[in-house]
mmCIF file of C-alpha atoms in Angstrom:
data_model
loop_
_atom_site.group_PDB
_atom_site.id
_atom_site.type_symbol
_atom_site.label_atom_id
_atom_site.label_comp_id
_atom_site.label_asym_id
_atom_site.label_seq_id
_atom_site.Cartn_x
_atom_site.Cartn_y
_atom_site.Cartn_z
ATOM 1 C CA UNK A 7 1.513 -1.587 21.704
ATOM 2 C CA UNK A 8 3.361 -4.919 21.484
ATOM 3 C CA UNK A 9 7.121 -5.297 21.729
ATOM 4 C CA UNK A 10 7.269 -6.135 18.019
ATOM 5 C CA UNK A 11 5.215 -3.052 17.141
ATOM 6 C CA UNK A 12 7.599 -0.874 19.136
ATOM 7 C CA UNK A 13 10.616 -2.378 17.402
ATOM 8 C CA UNK A 14 9.079 -1.886 13.949
ATOM 9 C CA UNK A 15 8.072 1.682 14.797
ATOM 10 C CA UNK A 16 11.601 2.453 15.961
ATOM 11 C CA UNK A 17 13.025 1.023 12.745
ATOM 12 C CA UNK A 18 10.580 2.903 10.515
ATOM 13 C CA UNK A 19 11.171 6.155 12.360
ATOM 14 C CA UNK A 20 14.922 5.742 12.009
ATOM 15 C CA UNK A 21 14.622 5.061 8.260
ATOM 16 C CA UNK A 22 12.475 8.152 7.893
ATOM 17 C CA UNK A 23 14.769 10.413 9.892
ATOM 18 C CA UNK A 24 18.083 9.139 8.516
ATOM 19 C CA UNK A 25 17.378 7.992 4.952
ATOM 20 C CA UNK A 26 14.232 9.724 3.719
ATOM 21 C CA UNK A 27 13.517 13.132 5.226
ATOM 22 C CA UNK A 28 17.047 14.532 4.675
ATOM 23 C CA UNK A 29 16.319 14.189 0.924
ATOM 24 C CA UNK A 30 12.817 15.686 1.058
ATOM 25 C CA UNK A 31 12.704 18.667 -1.305
ATOM 26 C CA UNK A 32 16.499 18.534 -1.734
ATOM 27 C CA UNK A 33 16.782 15.909 -4.488
ATOM 28 C CA UNK A 34 18.843 16.731 -7.551
ATOM 29 C CA UNK A 35 17.979 15.357 -10.981
ATOM 30 C CA UNK A 36 20.846 12.877 -10.716
ATOM 31 C CA UNK A 37 19.275 11.385 -7.566
ATOM 32 C CA UNK A 38 16.053 10.422 -9.364
ATOM 33 C CA UNK A 39 15.859 7.572 -11.883
ATOM 34 C CA UNK A 40 13.052 6.223 -14.038
ATOM 35 C CA UNK A 41 12.273 2.571 -13.338
ATOM 36 C CA UNK A 42 9.388 2.372 -15.789
ATOM 37 C CA UNK A 43 6.750 4.597 -17.337
ATOM 38 C CA UNK A 44 5.366 6.855 -14.597
ATOM 39 C CA UNK A 45 7.500 5.133 -11.946
ATOM 40 C CA UNK A 46 10.669 6.514 -10.383
ATOM 41 C CA UNK A 47 13.195 5.582 -7.713
ATOM 42 C CA UNK A 48 15.398 7.910 -5.674
ATOM 43 C CA UNK A 49 18.484 7.665 -3.517
ATOM 44 C CA UNK A 50 16.148 7.841 -0.525
ATOM 45 C CA UNK A 51 14.315 4.651 -1.596
ATOM 46 C CA UNK A 52 17.548 2.714 -1.800
ATOM 47 C CA UNK A 53 19.033 4.089 1.415
ATOM 48 C CA UNK A 54 15.824 3.411 3.322
ATOM 49 C CA UNK A 55 15.537 -0.137 1.987
ATOM 50 C CA UNK A 56 19.117 -0.919 3.005
ATOM 51 C CA UNK A 57 18.497 0.406 6.509
ATOM 52 C CA UNK A 58 15.166 -1.378 6.903
ATOM 53 C CA UNK A 59 16.443 -4.697 5.593
ATOM 54 C CA UNK A 60 19.452 -4.592 7.888
ATOM 55 C CA UNK A 61 17.199 -3.904 10.853
ATOM 56 C CA UNK A 62 14.705 -6.651 9.988
ATOM 57 C CA UNK A 63 17.520 -9.140 9.475
ATOM 58 C CA UNK A 64 18.767 -8.395 12.988
ATOM 59 C CA UNK A 65 15.242 -8.622 14.367
ATOM 60 C CA UNK A 66 14.683 -12.084 12.933
ATOM 61 C CA UNK A 67 17.614 -13.557 10.955
ATOM 62 C CA UNK A 68 15.599 -16.604 9.877
ATOM 63 C CA UNK A 69 13.010 -14.813 7.762
ATOM 64 C CA UNK A 70 13.542 -13.864 4.114
ATOM 65 C CA UNK A 71 13.207 -10.214 3.101
ATOM 66 C CA UNK A 72 11.455 -9.057 -0.059
ATOM 67 C CA UNK A 73 12.155 -5.387 -0.721
ATOM 68 C CA UNK A 74 10.690 -3.444 -3.633
ATOM 69 C CA UNK A 75 14.029 -2.265 -4.950
ATOM 70 C CA UNK A 76 15.627 -5.692 -4.487
ATOM 71 C CA UNK A 77 12.879 -7.229 -6.614
ATOM 72 C CA UNK A 78 13.373 -4.552 -9.254
ATOM 73 C CA UNK A 79 17.080 -5.399 -9.399
ATOM 74 C CA UNK A 80 16.519 -9.164 -9.219
ATOM 75 C CA UNK A 81 12.960 -10.357 -10.045
ATOM 76 C CA UNK A 82 13.710 -13.836 -8.692
ATOM 77 C CA UNK A 83 13.564 -12.382 -5.170
ATOM 78 C CA UNK A 84 9.767 -12.271 -5.581
ATOM 79 C CA UNK A 85 9.690 -16.076 -5.395
ATOM 80 C CA UNK A 86 10.312 -15.694 -1.661
ATOM 81 C CA UNK A 87 6.790 -14.310 -1.286
ATOM 82 C CA UNK A 88 5.403 -17.841 -1.103
ATOM 83 C CA UNK A 89 7.233 -18.549 2.149
ATOM 84 C CA UNK A 90 7.782 -16.775 5.445
ATOM 85 C CA UNK A 91 9.037 -13.296 4.611
ATOM 86 C CA UNK A 92 9.205 -9.642 5.478
ATOM 87 C CA UNK A 93 7.827 -7.388 2.715
ATOM 88 C CA UNK A 94 9.264 -3.889 2.496
ATOM 89 C CA UNK A 95 8.252 -0.769 0.620
ATOM 90 C CA UNK A 96 10.957 1.625 1.792
ATOM 91 C CA UNK A 97 9.318 4.734 0.344
ATOM 92 C CA UNK A 98 5.730 4.395 -0.779
ATOM 93 C CA UNK A 99 4.599 7.382 -2.819
ATOM 94 C CA UNK A 100 7.988 7.946 -4.445
ATOM 95 C CA UNK A 101 6.486 9.950 -7.302
ATOM 96 C CA UNK A 102 5.097 12.419 -4.765
ATOM 97 C CA UNK A 103 8.364 12.491 -2.827
ATOM 98 C CA UNK A 104 10.410 13.118 -5.966
ATOM 99 C CA UNK A 105 8.228 16.169 -6.694
ATOM 100 C CA UNK A 106 8.689 17.474 -3.167
ATOM 101 C CA UNK A 107 5.082 16.686 -2.291
ATOM 102 C CA UNK A 108 3.235 14.589 0.288
ATOM 103 C CA UNK A 109 1.954 11.994 1.008
ATOM 104 C CA UNK A 110 4.607 9.322 1.274
ATOM 105 C CA UNK A 111 5.434 6.676 3.827
ATOM 106 C CA UNK A 112 6.947 3.319 4.712
ATOM 107 C CA UNK A 113 5.209 -0.065 4.521
ATOM 108 C CA UNK A 114 6.345 -3.290 6.175
ATOM 109 C CA UNK A 115 4.480 -6.590 6.349
ATOM 110 C CA UNK A 116 5.148 -10.084 7.616
ATOM 111 C CA UNK A 117 3.651 -12.912 5.574
ATOM 112 C CA UNK A 118 3.731 -16.691 5.462
ATOM 113 C CA UNK A 119 2.419 -18.957 2.718
ATOM 114 C CA UNK A 120 1.139 -15.941 0.798
ATOM 115 C CA UNK A 121 -1.023 -14.755 3.721
ATOM 116 C CA UNK A 122 -0.237 -11.507 5.537
ATOM 117 C CA UNK A 123 0.202 -12.046 9.268
ATOM 118 C CA UNK A 124 1.214 -8.530 10.363
ATOM 119 C CA UNK A 125 1.406 -5.122 8.740
ATOM 120 C CA UNK A 126 2.712 -1.658 9.618
ATOM 121 C CA UNK A 127 2.234 1.732 7.927
ATOM 122 C CA UNK A 128 4.268 4.823 8.795
ATOM 123 C CA UNK A 129 3.591 8.361 7.580
ATOM 124 C CA UNK A 130 6.947 10.129 7.336
ATOM 125 C CA UNK A 131 5.439 13.618 7.604
ATOM 126 C CA UNK A 132 3.042 13.167 10.516
ATOM 127 C CA UNK A 133 4.532 10.136 12.244
ATOM 128 C CA UNK A 134 1.176 8.306 12.106
ATOM 129 C CA UNK A 135 1.826 4.630 12.849
ATOM 130 C CA UNK A 136 -0.713 1.988 11.866
ATOM 131 C CA UNK A 137 -0.310 -1.623 12.969
ATOM 132 C CA UNK A 138 -2.311 -4.820 12.558
ATOM 133 C CA UNK A 139 -1.885 -8.501 13.325
ATOM 134 C CA UNK A 140 -4.105 -11.188 11.869
ATOM 135 C CA UNK A 141 -7.161 -11.684 14.076
ATOM 136 C CA UNK A 142 -6.121 -9.006 16.557
ATOM 137 C CA UNK A 143 -7.647 -5.799 15.206
ATOM 138 C CA UNK A 144 -6.176 -2.619 13.725
ATOM 139 C CA UNK A 145 -4.409 0.150 15.603
ATOM 140 C CA UNK A 146 -3.173 3.704 15.131
ATOM 141 C CA UNK A 147 -0.495 4.703 17.610
ATOM 142 C CA UNK A 148 -1.497 1.909 19.953
ATOM 143 C CA UNK A 149 -5.224 2.789 19.952
ATOM 144 C CA UNK A 150 -7.599 0.280 18.408
ATOM 145 C CA UNK A 151 -9.720 1.733 15.627
ATOM 146 C CA UNK A 152 -12.878 0.769 13.779
ATOM 147 C CA UNK A 153 -13.308 1.690 10.128
ATOM 148 C CA UNK A 154 -15.924 4.339 9.456
ATOM 149 C CA UNK A 155 -17.559 5.522 6.249
ATOM 150 C CA UNK A 156 -17.904 9.080 5.005
ATOM 151 C CA UNK A 157 -21.674 8.844 5.289
ATOM 152 C CA UNK A 158 -21.996 10.636 1.958
ATOM 153 C CA UNK A 159 -24.511 9.829 -0.773
ATOM 154 C CA UNK A 160 -23.240 8.910 -3.258
ATOM 155 C CA UNK A 161 -20.225 7.290 -1.592
ATOM 156 C CA UNK A 162 -16.739 8.702 -2.126
ATOM 157 C CA UNK A 163 -14.493 6.676 -4.439
ATOM 158 C CA UNK A 164 -10.785 7.001 -5.192
ATOM 159 C CA UNK A 165 -10.174 4.967 -8.328
ATOM 160 C CA UNK A 166 -6.705 4.420 -9.705
ATOM 161 C CA UNK A 167 -6.761 4.743 -13.493
ATOM 162 C CA UNK A 168 -3.013 5.234 -13.887
ATOM 163 C CA UNK A 169 -2.103 1.730 -15.013
ATOM 164 C CA UNK A 170 -5.178 1.012 -17.140
ATOM 165 C CA UNK A 171 -5.160 1.059 -20.910
ATOM 166 C CA UNK A 172 -7.472 3.522 -22.634
ATOM 167 C CA UNK A 173 -10.201 0.956 -23.329
ATOM 168 C CA UNK A 174 -10.290 -0.288 -19.741
ATOM 169 C CA UNK A 175 -10.198 3.270 -18.394
ATOM 170 C CA UNK A 176 -13.247 4.145 -20.490
ATOM 171 C CA UNK A 177 -15.138 1.100 -19.212
ATOM 172 C CA UNK A 178 -14.443 1.973 -15.581
ATOM 173 C CA UNK A 179 -15.548 5.551 -16.108
ATOM 174 C CA UNK A 180 -18.743 4.439 -17.842
ATOM 175 C CA UNK A 181 -19.771 1.595 -15.536
ATOM 176 C CA UNK A 182 -18.588 2.797 -12.119
ATOM 177 C CA UNK A 183 -17.976 6.552 -12.026
ATOM 178 C CA UNK A 184 -21.671 7.607 -12.231
ATOM 179 C CA UNK A 185 -22.403 5.824 -8.934
ATOM 180 C CA UNK A 186 -19.817 7.675 -6.830
ATOM 181 C CA UNK A 187 -18.323 11.033 -6.036
ATOM 182 C CA UNK A 188 -14.844 10.616 -7.430
ATOM 183 C CA UNK A 189 -11.793 12.085 -5.693
ATOM 184 C CA UNK A 190 -8.131 12.090 -6.630
ATOM 185 C CA UNK A 191 -5.981 9.184 -5.550
ATOM 186 C CA UNK A 192 -2.976 10.067 -3.371
ATOM 187 C CA UNK A 193 -0.596 7.828 -5.388
ATOM 188 C CA UNK A 194 0.410 6.362 -2.022
ATOM 189 C CA UNK A 195 -1.023 3.184 -0.475
ATOM 190 C CA UNK A 196 0.369 4.266 2.895
ATOM 191 C CA UNK A 197 -2.167 7.118 2.714
ATOM 192 C CA UNK A 198 -4.998 5.504 0.764
ATOM 193 C CA UNK A 199 -5.646 2.622 3.166
ATOM 194 C CA UNK A 200 -5.945 4.913 6.219
ATOM 195 C CA UNK A 201 -8.302 7.166 4.262
ATOM 196 C CA UNK A 202 -10.615 4.186 3.795
ATOM 197 C CA UNK A 203 -10.863 3.650 7.542
ATOM 198 C CA UNK A 204 -10.860 7.237 8.761
ATOM 199 C CA UNK A 205 -13.990 8.494 7.030
ATOM 200 C CA UNK A 206 -12.259 10.266 4.150
ATOM 201 C CA UNK A 207 -12.936 7.778 1.332
ATOM 202 C CA UNK A 208 -15.457 4.954 1.092
ATOM 203 C CA UNK A 209 -14.039 2.721 -1.605
ATOM 204 C CA UNK A 210 -11.014 2.338 -3.877
ATOM 205 C CA UNK A 211 -10.080 0.262 -6.885
ATOM 206 C CA UNK A 212 -6.445 -0.701 -7.380
ATOM 207 C CA UNK A 213 -5.237 -2.037 -10.729
ATOM 208 C CA UNK A 214 -1.695 -3.004 -9.746
ATOM 209 C CA UNK A 215 -1.542 -5.161 -6.624
ATOM 210 C CA UNK A 216 2.173 -5.304 -5.856
ATOM 211 C CA UNK A 217 2.914 -7.029 -2.560
ATOM 212 C CA UNK A 218 4.934 -4.158 -1.104
ATOM 213 C CA UNK A 219 2.102 -1.712 -1.856
ATOM 214 C CA UNK A 220 -0.823 -3.752 -0.527
ATOM 215 C CA UNK A 221 0.305 -6.348 2.019
ATOM 216 C CA UNK A 222 0.288 -4.089 5.074
ATOM 217 C CA UNK A 223 -2.712 -1.964 4.122
ATOM 218 C CA UNK A 224 -4.971 -4.837 3.098
ATOM 219 C CA UNK A 225 -4.514 -6.587 6.446
ATOM 220 C CA UNK A 226 -4.888 -3.349 8.390
ATOM 221 C CA UNK A 227 -8.153 -2.349 6.705
ATOM 222 C CA UNK A 228 -9.616 -5.840 7.026
ATOM 223 C CA UNK A 229 -8.706 -5.907 10.709
ATOM 224 C CA UNK A 230 -10.338 -2.488 11.127
ATOM 225 C CA UNK A 231 -13.641 -3.934 9.902
ATOM 226 C CA UNK A 232 -13.443 -2.740 6.317
ATOM 227 C CA UNK A 233 -12.919 -5.120 3.447
ATOM 228 C CA UNK A 234 -10.142 -5.705 0.938
ATOM 229 C CA UNK A 235 -10.481 -8.510 -1.599
ATOM 230 C CA UNK A 236 -10.238 -9.335 -5.266
ATOM 231 C CA UNK A 237 -13.274 -8.304 -7.338
ATOM 232 C CA UNK A 238 -14.413 -11.955 -7.357
ATOM 233 C CA UNK A 239 -14.321 -12.021 -3.551
ATOM 234 C CA UNK A 240 -11.151 -14.060 -3.183
ATOM 235 C CA UNK A 241 -8.658 -12.855 -0.558
ATOM 236 C CA UNK A 242 -5.542 -10.896 -1.400
ATOM 237 C CA UNK A 243 -2.404 -13.060 -1.342
ATOM 238 C CA UNK A 244 1.065 -11.577 -1.565
ATOM 239 C CA UNK A 245 2.378 -14.351 -3.802
ATOM 240 C CA UNK A 246 -0.233 -13.407 -6.422
ATOM 241 C CA UNK A 247 1.144 -9.890 -6.720
ATOM 242 C CA UNK A 248 1.175 -9.921 -10.524
ATOM 243 C CA UNK A 249 -2.587 -10.519 -10.562
ATOM 244 C CA UNK A 250 -4.530 -7.336 -11.314
ATOM 245 C CA UNK A 251 -7.566 -5.865 -9.629
ATOM 246 C CA UNK A 252 -8.287 -5.219 -5.953
ATOM 247 C CA UNK A 253 -11.148 -3.460 -4.156
ATOM 248 C CA UNK A 254 -10.789 -1.835 -0.754
ATOM 249 C CA UNK A 255 -13.733 -0.376 1.145
ATOM 250 C CA UNK A 256 -14.658 1.092 4.512
ATOM 251 C CA UNK A 257 -17.306 -1.600 5.039
ATOM 252 C CA UNK A 258 -18.253 -4.984 3.577
ATOM 253 C CA UNK A 259 -21.464 -3.417 2.235
ATOM 254 C CA UNK A 260 -19.578 -0.731 0.327
ATOM 255 C CA UNK A 261 -17.189 -3.388 -0.961
ATOM 256 C CA UNK A 262 -20.084 -5.493 -2.261
ATOM 257 C CA UNK A 263 -21.711 -2.539 -3.992
ATOM 258 C CA UNK A 264 -18.495 -1.846 -5.869
ATOM 259 C CA UNK A 265 -17.913 -5.523 -6.664
ATOM 260 C CA UNK A 266 -21.424 -5.736 -8.156
ATOM 261 C CA UNK A 267 -20.553 -2.883 -10.524
ATOM 262 C CA UNK A 268 -17.003 -3.980 -11.303
ATOM 263 C CA UNK A 269 -16.795 -4.927 -14.995
ATOM 264 C CA UNK A 270 -14.892 -8.105 -15.901
ATOM 265 C CA UNK A 271 -11.674 -7.723 -17.857
ATOM 266 C CA UNK A 272 -13.322 -9.065 -21.007
ATOM 267 C CA UNK A 273 -15.794 -6.177 -21.082
#
């Protein structure tokens, strides 16, 4: 494990222990707020983001920081995604956390020019730590890993339908669902990306592609030998986070099979 990985792990673990886990299953109604339809924020999100941003600023004062809650408060912060920046999701899976349920975790990425250079995923319950650096492979707890499929026929798909309108949801169910065994999504990218490498799921479709949700996981899965890309095959870029549609798969072959089925938005 590199020095940087150790520093990021220490920071993530501290945020989990000091800002997140003390609120797990102890939140009051006043500590949970609605940000949008089917999207909440808690005191733990804000406390963790403050702690993480302070730590990253000390680690490298010259790099901008784009945190999920900072962008929510000031959308202009997202413009920093086109330059060198840290990207922080202080509590991924907040809806689960607010219900007192797992999974949830922390996501941090380092990007430059819209391209993710490094990514880290931390599971607050288990302490699982995933790390990846562009061109250097993917790791869990310092051990290099290779993405594996479930081996099932039909393949296992976790498809997010949450943010689709009714017409688009019906199209996805009609055109894609019959070709897969569908399983529930975890509502947590910090869990979904590892599932795609660890033989639990074969393929996923994501409608929303927010930078803080997908920067770390997309790099990690690609470095593990899976594939994450837009349905048209173009790479995921963090400064195109408002663009919709992303496919992640345990192998390039599984990715291609899903991309061949994926219906265009005009359908």
